[in-house]
């Protein structure tokens, strides 16, 4: 968290801090390794400014441009008239059809303007819209290929539904509930949190029952759980409508439609409003990196061309994801995507976004078959998609100018420099990036290393290896590690004994004791050392025992693994509750001391023989003993600030399933004698596989 970045405007039209030049090269001040690429930085900065100028000149500015959903799709005027517009320049003729006209393909012909936009106005009938609420509609297009007809789901449609008993293809619906059935938001958005403690969740799996859970069930059953755990941000996955449930929400077919699997748009609004009433901000996992290749119920081949929303040919296809890739250099595609962001912020009152697949947007190779070594030449040059980079700059420009408290998070595996630096400095403007190397380290070690071979230096390096001034979200595991074919951390730690020895009525075996201990320690060291934010995927806080597998042909369309068994954490006869309670202890202690928004930790000790790590952050003293068998009495640790310390977190506490070897009433007095580069030291008893966090006594209240 660099003061230069913090005091610079997050806008390409704004001012960088101090006397830094306003030409896109300000990032060099924070990262001198970028100096050889000043021309490239200036170029992309200039392209972003040029796009804003073009939009200002032709559309009246980004603010107006990003309200495309008020022009395109279906909009109802105050007098009940319905106006429907659609961009399909290659179509020869277009007609609106649906339940409202008995699916007559010729009765409601649309007119086309010079920009390829089709339009029709349906006058109100007795003061009421001519299309009934929630009735089915489609656009019927006559295309150049032998004047053939094709029906399409409108690209800007706000609700689509699927009835698998008849067909997997989605139906478009005209969503226009009566005023008394329209949800009215009652609570303002919470302020942007200083520390982001993120609970990543998927509505559909948020039930112990083998079924698709609903928005309402999430509101009533899961939101109170998240609040009680101490999280202040929810990151919702799989909300944008996706044709294939097992895609985890990453194959979008209708970008403006909230998934109907879980309920109605009004139900989702209630969920978000209820979260706001609890002081929790809600982020949408937005997928602008690619789109479903579906034709009948997607936007692929919408007007029977390969290149309407996407690049044509091979450039417009993602080999691994089997999906379509957007043309970020297109004026209308920018309108579609930027309006999509604005729509979710306005219509549903989301508080920001986690941008999925940012690596695919940034590079022409999309990260496929590319290993990033960290050499800066990899981040500039022919492999970089300038149009994609500029789109992300425009997205952050839009969001942060209209919604100053908006949070944007980038999922990027490449380590692109300046991704989370202010736009006025020449950065891309995100608030946070995900620390994707951290969970990979844990899984690799659990697969390949004995505990005694864990490398304390490598662990602390991985947790602190982040770009100067760029905020990072750390996590021990996310949804990626929960998917079928992989294992969660607790599954790697305990494996089959999770099914036989997690009851308090059974003996505490060595395997379970190790699993509980390391699960807590891994999460605590990640929380304290790994970044400026923390993320947990739902269920992992209590060590959910099974992988996540959505219904599909390969598992006989079973929902058995497409659920989260919260009942395990609520059962006081099971040891899962210890992990759940420890997770809450971490979150609430962070809420009190704020280490996530404090300067990066000072690590005073990485002892490979003892397997001990000691660091200070936010005035707290963190002590980790990863040794599998050695406990240490009167272990001397350095600390900068003198005084009397007491324990605020103890992973060995009986309340968290530990052996209760540490007396939490102990007062630790510092000695004014330099140790490990710190002004003072104190001595502690630190048992094996235990972590302690100490705070000055006067801060505990």
mmCIF file with all atom_site columns, N, CA, C and O in Angstrom, residues 188-236:
data_model
loop_
_atom_site.group_PDB
_atom_site.id
_atom_site.type_symbol
_atom_site.label_atom_id
_atom_site.label_alt_id
_atom_site.label_comp_id
_atom_site.label_asym_id
_atom_site.label_entity_id
_atom_site.label_seq_id
_atom_site.pdbx_PDB_ins_code
_atom_site.Cartn_x
_atom_site.Cartn_y
_atom_site.Cartn_z
_atom_site.occupancy
_atom_site.B_iso_or_equiv
_atom_site.pdbx_formal_charge
_atom_site.auth_seq_id
_atom_site.auth_comp_id
_atom_site.auth_asym_id
_atom_site.auth_atom_id
_atom_site.pdbx_PDB_model_num
ATOM 1   N N  . UNK A 1 188 ? -28.901 1.228   2.458  1.00 0.00 ? 188 UNK A N  1
ATOM 2   C CA . UNK A 1 188 ? -27.834 1.780   1.626  1.00 0.00 ? 188 UNK A CA 1
ATOM 3   C C  . UNK A 1 188 ? -26.670 0.794   1.520  1.00 0.00 ? 188 UNK A C  1
ATOM 4   O O  . UNK A 1 188 ? -26.522 -0.117  2.344  1.00 0.00 ? 188 UNK A O  1
ATOM 5   N N  . UNK A 1 189 ? -25.863 0.993   0.488  1.00 0.00 ? 189 UNK A N  1
ATOM 6   C CA . UNK A 1 189 ? -24.650 0.189   0.392  1.00 0.00 ? 189 UNK A CA 1
ATOM 7   C C  . UNK A 1 189 ? -23.752 0.471   1.593  1.00 0.00 ? 189 UNK A C  1
ATOM 8   O O  . UNK A 1 189 ? -23.582 1.622   1.988  1.00 0.00 ? 189 UNK A O  1
ATOM 9   N N  . UNK A 1 190 ? -23.140 -0.551  2.185  1.00 0.00 ? 190 UNK A N  1
ATOM 10  C CA . UNK A 1 190 ? -22.163 -0.301  3.255  1.00 0.00 ? 190 UNK A CA 1
ATOM 11  C C  . UNK A 1 190 ? -20.948 0.432   2.705  1.00 0.00 ? 190 UNK A C  1
ATOM 12  O O  . UNK A 1 190 ? -20.673 0.408   1.502  1.00 0.00 ? 190 UNK A O  1
ATOM 13  N N  . UNK A 1 191 ? -20.213 1.075   3.579  1.00 0.00 ? 191 UNK A N  1
ATOM 14  C CA . UNK A 1 191 ? -18.968 1.713   3.164  1.00 0.00 ? 191 UNK A CA 1
ATOM 15  C C  . UNK A 1 191 ? -17.958 0.651   2.732  1.00 0.00 ? 191 UNK A C  1
ATOM 16  O O  . UNK A 1 191 ? -17.990 -0.488  3.184  1.00 0.00 ? 191 UNK A O  1
ATOM 17  N N  . UNK A 1 192 ? -17.070 1.055   1.854  1.00 0.00 ? 192 UNK A N  1
ATOM 18  C CA . UNK A 1 192 ? -16.014 0.151   1.407  1.00 0.00 ? 192 UNK A CA 1
ATOM 19  C C  . UNK A 1 192 ? -15.161 -0.256  2.602  1.00 0.00 ? 192 UNK A C  1
ATOM 20  O O  . UNK A 1 192 ? -14.630 0.596   3.314  1.00 0.00 ? 192 UNK A O  1
ATOM 21  N N  . UNK A 1 193 ? -15.038 -1.549  2.869  1.00 0.00 ? 193 UNK A N  1
ATOM 22  C CA . UNK A 1 193 ? -14.280 -1.971  4.057  1.00 0.00 ? 193 UNK A CA 1
ATOM 23  C C  . UNK A 1 193 ? -12.790 -1.705  3.912  1.00 0.00 ? 193 UNK A C  1
ATOM 24  O O  . UNK A 1 193 ? -12.226 -1.849  2.825  1.00 0.00 ? 193 UNK A O  1
ATOM 25  N N  . UNK A 1 194 ? -12.156 -1.317  5.013  1.00 0.00 ? 194 UNK A N  1
ATOM 26  C CA . UNK A 1 194 ? -10.707 -1.135  5.006  1.00 0.00 ? 194 UNK A CA 1
ATOM 27  C C  . UNK A 1 194 ? -10.004 -2.468  4.822  1.00 0.00 ? 194 UNK A C  1
ATOM 28  O O  . UNK A 1 194 ? -8.992  -2.571  4.128  1.00 0.00 ? 194 UNK A O  1
ATOM 29  N N  . UNK A 1 195 ? -10.547 -3.502  5.460  1.00 0.00 ? 195 UNK A N  1
ATOM 30  C CA . UNK A 1 195 ? -10.027 -4.857  5.317  1.00 0.00 ? 195 UNK A CA 1
ATOM 31  C C  . UNK A 1 195 ? -11.087 -5.696  4.623  1.00 0.00 ? 195 UNK A C  1
ATOM 32  O O  . UNK A 1 195 ? -12.236 -5.719  5.061  1.00 0.00 ? 195 UNK A O  1
ATOM 33  N N  . UNK A 1 196 ? -10.701 -6.392  3.564  1.00 0.00 ? 196 UNK A N  1
ATOM 34  C CA . UNK A 1 196 ? -11.647 -7.243  2.838  1.00 0.00 ? 196 UNK A CA 1
ATOM 35  C C  . UNK A 1 196 ? -11.513 -8.683  3.319  1.00 0.00 ? 196 UNK A C  1
ATOM 36  O O  . UNK A 1 196 ? -10.521 -9.354  3.032  1.00 0.00 ? 196 UNK A O  1
ATOM 37  N N  . UNK A 1 197 ? -12.505 -9.133  4.073  1.00 0.00 ? 197 UNK A N  1
ATOM 38  C CA . UNK A 1 197 ? -12.579 -10.526 4.512  1.00 0.00 ? 197 UNK A CA 1
ATOM 39  C C  . UNK A 1 197 ? -13.700 -11.168 3.688  1.00 0.00 ? 197 UNK A C  1
ATOM 40  O O  . UNK A 1 197 ? -14.881 -10.999 3.971  1.00 0.00 ? 197 UNK A O  1
ATOM 41  N N  . UNK A 1 198 ? -13.292 -11.920 2.667  1.00 0.00 ? 198 UNK A N  1
ATOM 42  C CA . UNK A 1 198 ? -14.213 -12.323 1.599  1.00 0.00 ? 198 UNK A CA 1
ATOM 43  C C  . UNK A 1 198 ? -14.672 -13.767 1.776  1.00 0.00 ? 198 UNK A C  1
ATOM 44  O O  . UNK A 1 198 ? -13.858 -14.677 1.962  1.00 0.00 ? 198 UNK A O  1
ATOM 45  N N  . UNK A 1 199 ? -15.980 -13.940 1.677  1.00 0.00 ? 199 UNK A N  1
ATOM 46  C CA . UNK A 1 199 ? -16.592 -15.272 1.701  1.00 0.00 ? 199 UNK A CA 1
ATOM 47  C C  . UNK A 1 199 ? -17.072 -15.566 0.290  1.00 0.00 ? 199 UNK A C  1
ATOM 48  O O  . UNK A 1 199 ? -18.025 -14.964 -0.188 1.00 0.00 ? 199 UNK A O  1
ATOM 49  N N  . UNK A 1 200 ? -16.376 -16.468 -0.400 1.00 0.00 ? 200 UNK A N  1
ATOM 50  C CA . UNK A 1 200 ? -16.732 -16.829 -1.770 1.00 0.00 ? 200 UNK A CA 1
ATOM 51  C C  . UNK A 1 200 ? -17.829 -17.893 -1.730 1.00 0.00 ? 200 UNK A C  1
ATOM 52  O O  . UNK A 1 200 ? -17.682 -18.927 -1.069 1.00 0.00 ? 200 UNK A O  1
ATOM 53  N N  . UNK A 1 201 ? -18.933 -17.646 -2.435 1.00 0.00 ? 201 UNK A N  1
ATOM 54  C CA . UNK A 1 201 ? -20.085 -18.533 -2.305 1.00 0.00 ? 201 UNK A CA 1
ATOM 55  C C  . UNK A 1 201 ? -20.769 -18.763 -3.645 1.00 0.00 ? 201 UNK A C  1
ATOM 56  O O  . UNK A 1 201 ? -20.706 -17.935 -4.558 1.00 0.00 ? 201 UNK A O  1
ATOM 57  N N  . UNK A 1 202 ? -21.434 -19.897 -3.725 1.00 0.00 ? 202 UNK A N  1
ATOM 58  C CA . UNK A 1 202 ? -22.228 -20.297 -4.885 1.00 0.00 ? 202 UNK A CA 1
ATOM 59  C C  . UNK A 1 202 ? -23.620 -20.620 -4.357 1.00 0.00 ? 202 UNK A C  1
ATOM 60  O O  . UNK A 1 202 ? -23.789 -21.547 -3.560 1.00 0.00 ? 202 UNK A O  1
ATOM 61  N N  . UNK A 1 203 ? -24.609 -19.845 -4.787 1.00 0.00 ? 203 UNK A N  1
ATOM 62  C CA . UNK A 1 203 ? -25.959 -19.980 -4.231 1.00 0.00 ? 203 UNK A CA 1
ATOM 63  C C  . UNK A 1 203 ? -26.484 -21.403 -4.380 1.00 0.00 ? 203 UNK A C  1
ATOM 64  O O  . UNK A 1 203 ? -27.042 -21.989 -3.444 1.00 0.00 ? 203 UNK A O  1
ATOM 65  N N  . UNK A 1 204 ? -26.304 -21.990 -5.547 1.00 0.00 ? 204 UNK A N  1
ATOM 66  C CA . UNK A 1 204 ? -26.908 -23.282 -5.840 1.00 0.00 ? 204 UNK A CA 1
ATOM 67  C C  . UNK A 1 204 ? -26.453 -24.412 -4.948 1.00 0.00 ? 204 UNK A C  1
ATOM 68  O O  . UNK A 1 204 ? -27.219 -25.362 -4.699 1.00 0.00 ? 204 UNK A O  1
ATOM 69  N N  . UNK A 1 205 ? -25.230 -24.366 -4.443 1.00 0.00 ? 205 UNK A N  1
ATOM 70  C CA . UNK A 1 205 ? -24.711 -25.460 -3.605 1.00 0.00 ? 205 UNK A CA 1
ATOM 71  C C  . UNK A 1 205 ? -24.858 -25.158 -2.123 1.00 0.00 ? 205 UNK A C  1
ATOM 72  O O  . UNK A 1 205 ? -24.416 -25.946 -1.281 1.00 0.00 ? 205 UNK A O  1
ATOM 73  N N  . UNK A 1 206 ? -25.492 -24.032 -1.787 1.00 0.00 ? 206 UNK A N  1
ATOM 74  C CA . UNK A 1 206 ? -25.488 -23.550 -0.406 1.00 0.00 ? 206 UNK A CA 1
ATOM 75  C C  . UNK A 1 206 ? -26.589 -24.180 0.446  1.00 0.00 ? 206 UNK A C  1
ATOM 76  O O  . UNK A 1 206 ? -27.364 -23.500 1.113  1.00 0.00 ? 206 UNK A O  1
ATOM 77  N N  . UNK A 1 207 ? -26.631 -25.497 0.416  1.00 0.00 ? 207 UNK A N  1
ATOM 78  C CA . UNK A 1 207 ? -27.586 -26.236 1.232  1.00 0.00 ? 207 UNK A CA 1
ATOM 79  C C  . UNK A 1 207 ? -27.013 -27.616 1.495  1.00 0.00 ? 207 UNK A C  1
ATOM 80  O O  . UNK A 1 207 ? -26.325 -28.176 0.637  1.00 0.00 ? 207 UNK A O  1
ATOM 81  N N  . UNK A 1 208 ? -27.288 -28.206 2.664  1.00 0.00 ? 208 UNK A N  1
ATOM 82  C CA . UNK A 1 208 ? -26.853 -29.587 2.901  1.00 0.00 ? 208 UNK A CA 1
ATOM 83  C C  . UNK A 1 208 ? -27.640 -30.593 2.065  1.00 0.00 ? 208 UNK A C  1
ATOM 84  O O  . UNK A 1 208 ? -27.216 -31.731 1.904  1.00 0.00 ? 208 UNK A O  1
ATOM 85  N N  . UNK A 1 209 ? -28.785 -30.179 1.551  1.00 0.00 ? 209 UNK A N  1
ATOM 86  C CA . UNK A 1 209 ? -29.632 -31.085 0.780  1.00 0.00 ? 209 UNK A CA 1
ATOM 87  C C  . UNK A 1 209 ? -29.126 -31.213 -0.647 1.00 0.00 ? 209 UNK A C  1
ATOM 88  O O  . UNK A 1 209 ? -28.624 -30.247 -1.224 1.00 0.00 ? 209 UNK A O  1
ATOM 89  N N  . UNK A 1 210 ? -29.276 -32.404 -1.251 1.00 0.00 ? 210 UNK A N  1
ATOM 90  C CA . UNK A 1 210 ? -28.821 -32.613 -2.634 1.00 0.00 ? 210 UNK A CA 1
ATOM 91  C C  . UNK A 1 210 ? -29.812 -32.011 -3.630 1.00 0.00 ? 210 UNK A C  1
ATOM 92  O O  . UNK A 1 210 ? -30.665 -32.693 -4.195 1.00 0.00 ? 210 UNK A O  1
ATOM 93  N N  . UNK A 1 211 ? -29.664 -30.708 -3.854 1.00 0.00 ? 211 UNK A N  1
ATOM 94  C CA . UNK A 1 211 ? -30.585 -29.987 -4.731 1.00 0.00 ? 211 UNK A CA 1
ATOM 95  C C  . UNK A 1 211 ? -29.928 -28.671 -5.136 1.00 0.00 ? 211 UNK A C  1
ATOM 96  O O  . UNK A 1 211 ? -28.813 -28.354 -4.698 1.00 0.00 ? 211 UNK A O  1
ATOM 97  N N  . UNK A 1 212 ? -30.622 -27.888 -5.956 1.00 0.00 ? 212 UNK A N  1
ATOM 98  C CA . UNK A 1 212 ? -30.187 -26.528 -6.258 1.00 0.00 ? 212 UNK A CA 1
ATOM 99  C C  . UNK A 1 212 ? -30.833 -25.608 -5.229 1.00 0.00 ? 212 UNK A C  1
ATOM 100 O O  . UNK A 1 212 ? -32.062 -25.483 -5.172 1.00 0.00 ? 212 UNK A O  1
ATOM 101 N N  . UNK A 1 213 ? -30.015 -24.994 -4.397 1.00 0.00 ? 213 UNK A N  1
ATOM 102 C CA . UNK A 1 213 ? -30.540 -24.083 -3.378 1.00 0.00 ? 213 UNK A CA 1
ATOM 103 C C  . UNK A 1 213 ? -30.985 -22.780 -4.036 1.00 0.00 ? 213 UNK A C  1
ATOM 104 O O  . UNK A 1 213 ? -30.627 -22.485 -5.182 1.00 0.00 ? 213 UNK A O  1
ATOM 105 N N  . UNK A 1 214 ? -31.755 -21.989 -3.309 1.00 0.00 ? 214 UNK A N  1
ATOM 106 C CA . UNK A 1 214 ? -32.358 -20.779 -3.871 1.00 0.00 ? 214 UNK A CA 1
ATOM 107 C C  . UNK A 1 214 ? -31.765 -19.517 -3.253 1.00 0.00 ? 214 UNK A C  1
ATOM 108 O O  . UNK A 1 214 ? -31.130 -19.556 -2.199 1.00 0.00 ? 214 UNK A O  1
ATOM 109 N N  . UNK A 1 215 ? -32.024 -18.390 -3.936 1.00 0.00 ? 215 UNK A N  1
ATOM 110 C CA . UNK A 1 215 ? -31.641 -17.090 -3.383 1.00 0.00 ? 215 UNK A CA 1
ATOM 111 C C  . UNK A 1 215 ? -32.264 -16.900 -1.998 1.00 0.00 ? 215 UNK A C  1
ATOM 112 O O  . UNK A 1 215 ? -31.605 -16.403 -1.076 1.00 0.00 ? 215 UNK A O  1
ATOM 113 N N  . UNK A 1 216 ? -33.522 -17.279 -1.864 1.00 0.00 ? 216 UNK A N  1
ATOM 114 C CA . UNK A 1 216 ? -34.220 -17.087 -0.587 1.00 0.00 ? 216 UNK A CA 1
ATOM 115 C C  . UNK A 1 216 ? -33.590 -17.927 0.514  1.00 0.00 ? 216 UNK A C  1
ATOM 116 O O  . UNK A 1 216 ? -33.421 -17.460 1.649  1.00 0.00 ? 216 UNK A O  1
ATOM 117 N N  . UNK A 1 217 ? -33.224 -19.172 0.185  1.00 0.00 ? 217 UNK A N  1
ATOM 118 C CA . UNK A 1 217 ? -32.577 -20.022 1.187  1.00 0.00 ? 217 UNK A CA 1
ATOM 119 C C  . UNK A 1 217 ? -31.226 -19.446 1.582  1.00 0.00 ? 217 UNK A C  1
ATOM 120 O O  . UNK A 1 217 ? -30.850 -19.487 2.763  1.00 0.00 ? 217 UNK A O  1
ATOM 121 N N  . UNK A 1 218 ? -30.497 -18.930 0.624  1.00 0.00 ? 218 UNK A N  1
ATOM 122 C CA . UNK A 1 218 ? -29.207 -18.301 0.927  1.00 0.00 ? 218 UNK A CA 1
ATOM 123 C C  . UNK A 1 218 ? -29.416 -17.104 1.853  1.00 0.00 ? 218 UNK A C  1
ATOM 124 O O  . UNK A 1 218 ? -28.679 -16.925 2.835  1.00 0.00 ? 218 UNK A O  1
ATOM 125 N N  . UNK A 1 219 ? -30.433 -16.291 1.562  1.00 0.00 ? 219 UNK A N  1
ATOM 126 C CA . UNK A 1 219 ? -30.719 -15.117 2.382  1.00 0.00 ? 219 UNK A CA 1
ATOM 127 C C  . UNK A 1 219 ? -31.029 -15.502 3.816  1.00 0.00 ? 219 UNK A C  1
ATOM 128 O O  . UNK A 1 219 ? -30.495 -14.908 4.769  1.00 0.00 ? 219 UNK A O  1
ATOM 129 N N  . UNK A 1 220 ? -31.866 -16.501 3.979  1.00 0.00 ? 220 UNK A N  1
ATOM 130 C CA . UNK A 1 220 ? -32.341 -16.853 5.314  1.00 0.00 ? 220 UNK A CA 1
ATOM 131 C C  . UNK A 1 220 ? -31.375 -17.746 6.090  1.00 0.00 ? 220 UNK A C  1
ATOM 132 O O  . UNK A 1 220 ? -31.301 -17.655 7.322  1.00 0.00 ? 220 UNK A O  1
ATOM 133 N N  . UNK A 1 221 ? -30.642 -18.611 5.383  1.00 0.00 ? 221 UNK A N  1
ATOM 134 C CA . UNK A 1 221 ? -29.828 -19.613 6.069  1.00 0.00 ? 221 UNK A CA 1
ATOM 135 C C  . UNK A 1 221 ? -28.329 -19.327 6.059  1.00 0.00 ? 221 UNK A C  1
ATOM 136 O O  . UNK A 1 221 ? -27.634 -19.633 7.033  1.00 0.00 ? 221 UNK A O  1
ATOM 137 N N  . UNK A 1 222 ? -27.828 -18.760 4.965  1.00 0.00 ? 222 UNK A N  1
ATOM 138 C CA . UNK A 1 222 ? -26.374 -18.620 4.814  1.00 0.00 ? 222 UNK A CA 1
ATOM 139 C C  . UNK A 1 222 ? -25.880 -17.235 5.208  1.00 0.00 ? 222 UNK A C  1
ATOM 140 O O  . UNK A 1 222 ? -24.812 -17.102 5.814  1.00 0.00 ? 222 UNK A O  1
ATOM 141 N N  . UNK A 1 223 ? -26.649 -16.193 4.885  1.00 0.00 ? 223 UNK A N  1
ATOM 142 C CA . UNK A 1 223 ? -26.199 -14.846 5.251  1.00 0.00 ? 223 UNK A CA 1
ATOM 143 C C  . UNK A 1 223 ? -25.944 -14.691 6.753  1.00 0.00 ? 223 UNK A C  1
ATOM 144 O O  . UNK A 1 223 ? -24.913 -14.128 7.149  1.00 0.00 ? 223 UNK A O  1
ATOM 145 N N  . UNK A 1 224 ? -26.846 -15.179 7.630  1.00 0.00 ? 224 UNK A N  1
ATOM 146 C CA . UNK A 1 224 ? -26.547 -15.066 9.067  1.00 0.00 ? 224 UNK A CA 1
ATOM 147 C C  . UNK A 1 224 ? -25.272 -15.816 9.458  1.00 0.00 ? 224 UNK A C  1
ATOM 148 O O  . UNK A 1 224 ? -24.522 -15.361 10.328 1.00 0.00 ? 224 UNK A O  1
ATOM 149 N N  . UNK A 1 225 ? -25.008 -16.918 8.793  1.00 0.00 ? 225 UNK A N  1
ATOM 150 C CA . UNK A 1 225 ? -23.795 -17.697 9.074  1.00 0.00 ? 225 UNK A CA 1
ATOM 151 C C  . UNK A 1 225 ? -22.548 -16.893 8.696  1.00 0.00 ? 225 UNK A C  1
ATOM 152 O O  . UNK A 1 225 ? -21.569 -16.846 9.449  1.00 0.00 ? 225 UNK A O  1
ATOM 153 N N  . UNK A 1 226 ? -22.596 -16.261 7.526  1.00 0.00 ? 226 UNK A N  1
ATOM 154 C CA . UNK A 1 226 ? -21.458 -15.455 7.064  1.00 0.00 ? 226 UNK A CA 1
ATOM 155 C C  . UNK A 1 226 ? -21.225 -14.282 8.010  1.00 0.00 ? 226 UNK A C  1
ATOM 156 O O  . UNK A 1 226 ? -20.088 -13.969 8.374  1.00 0.00 ? 226 UNK A O  1
ATOM 157 N N  . UNK A 1 227 ? -22.312 -13.625 8.414  1.00 0.00 ? 227 UNK A N  1
ATOM 158 C CA . UNK A 1 227 ? -22.194 -12.490 9.352  1.00 0.00 ? 227 UNK A CA 1
ATOM 159 C C  . UNK A 1 227 ? -21.593 -12.957 10.669 1.00 0.00 ? 227 UNK A C  1
ATOM 160 O O  . UNK A 1 227 ? -20.687 -12.304 11.217 1.00 0.00 ? 227 UNK A O  1
ATOM 161 N N  . UNK A 1 228 ? -22.048 -14.072 11.187 1.00 0.00 ? 228 UNK A N  1
ATOM 162 C CA . UNK A 1 228 ? -21.560 -14.550 12.481 1.00 0.00 ? 228 UNK A CA 1
ATOM 163 C C  . UNK A 1 228 ? -20.101 -14.981 12.421 1.00 0.00 ? 228 UNK A C  1
ATOM 164 O O  . UNK A 1 228 ? -19.380 -14.892 13.422 1.00 0.00 ? 228 UNK A O  1
ATOM 165 N N  . UNK A 1 229 ? -19.665 -15.432 11.262 1.00 0.00 ? 229 UNK A N  1
ATOM 166 C CA . UNK A 1 229 ? -18.254 -15.799 11.101 1.00 0.00 ? 229 UNK A CA 1
ATOM 167 C C  . UNK A 1 229 ? -17.348 -14.574 11.080 1.00 0.00 ? 229 UNK A C  1
ATOM 168 O O  . UNK A 1 229 ? -16.152 -14.683 11.336 1.00 0.00 ? 229 UNK A O  1
ATOM 169 N N  . UNK A 1 230 ? -17.904 -13.403 10.740 1.00 0.00 ? 230 UNK A N  1
ATOM 170 C CA . UNK A 1 230 ? -17.109 -12.182 10.747 1.00 0.00 ? 230 UNK A CA 1
ATOM 171 C C  . UNK A 1 230 ? -16.629 -11.712 9.388  1.00 0.00 ? 230 UNK A C  1
ATOM 172 O O  . UNK A 1 230 ? -15.790 -10.808 9.297  1.00 0.00 ? 230 UNK A O  1
ATOM 173 N N  . UNK A 1 231 ? -17.164 -12.304 8.320  1.00 0.00 ? 231 UNK A N  1
ATOM 174 C CA . UNK A 1 231 ? -16.803 -11.834 6.982  1.00 0.00 ? 231 UNK A CA 1
ATOM 175 C C  . UNK A 1 231 ? -17.582 -10.562 6.664  1.00 0.00 ? 231 UNK A C  1
ATOM 176 O O  . UNK A 1 231 ? -18.724 -10.392 7.091  1.00 0.00 ? 231 UNK A O  1
ATOM 177 N N  . UNK A 1 232 ? -16.960 -9.670  5.884  1.00 0.00 ? 232 UNK A N  1
ATOM 178 C CA . UNK A 1 232 ? -17.630 -8.417  5.535  1.00 0.00 ? 232 UNK A CA 1
ATOM 179 C C  . UNK A 1 232 ? -17.804 -8.233  4.028  1.00 0.00 ? 232 UNK A C  1
ATOM 180 O O  . UNK A 1 232 ? -18.308 -7.207  3.576  1.00 0.00 ? 232 UNK A O  1
ATOM 181 N N  . UNK A 1 233 ? -17.383 -9.236  3.248  1.00 0.00 ? 233 UNK A N  1
ATOM 182 C CA . UNK A 1 233 ? -17.561 -9.214  1.795  1.00 0.00 ? 233 UNK A CA 1
ATOM 183 C C  . UNK A 1 233 ? -18.014 -10.603 1.355  1.00 0.00 ? 233 UNK A C  1
ATOM 184 O O  . UNK A 1 233 ? -17.463 -11.603 1.798  1.00 0.00 ? 233 UNK A O  1
ATOM 185 N N  . UNK A 1 234 ? -19.021 -10.642 0.486  1.00 0.00 ? 234 UNK A N  1
ATOM 186 C CA . UNK A 1 234 ? -19.437 -11.898 -0.140 1.00 0.00 ? 234 UNK A CA 1
ATOM 187 C C  . UNK A 1 234 ? -19.132 -11.795 -1.624 1.00 0.00 ? 234 UNK A C  1
ATOM 188 O O  . UNK A 1 234 ? -19.444 -10.793 -2.271 1.00 0.00 ? 234 UNK A O  1
ATOM 189 N N  . UNK A 1 235 ? -18.508 -12.815 -2.153 1.00 0.00 ? 235 UNK A N  1
ATOM 190 C CA . UNK A 1 235 ? -18.239 -12.892 -3.591 1.00 0.00 ? 235 UNK A CA 1
ATOM 191 C C  . UNK A 1 235 ? -19.115 -13.990 -4.167 1.00 0.00 ? 235 UNK A C  1
ATOM 192 O O  . UNK A 1 235 ? -18.918 -15.176 -3.893 1.00 0.00 ? 235 UNK A O  1
ATOM 193 N N  . UNK A 1 236 ? -20.152 -13.605 -4.933 1.00 0.00 ? 236 UNK A N  1
ATOM 194 C CA . UNK A 1 236 ? -21.127 -14.559 -5.443 1.00 0.00 ? 236 UNK A CA 1
ATOM 195 C C  . UNK A 1 236 ? -20.719 -15.069 -6.820 1.00 0.00 ? 236 UNK A C  1
ATOM 196 O O  . UNK A 1 236 ? -20.551 -14.299 -7.762 1.00 0.00 ? 236 UNK A O  1
#
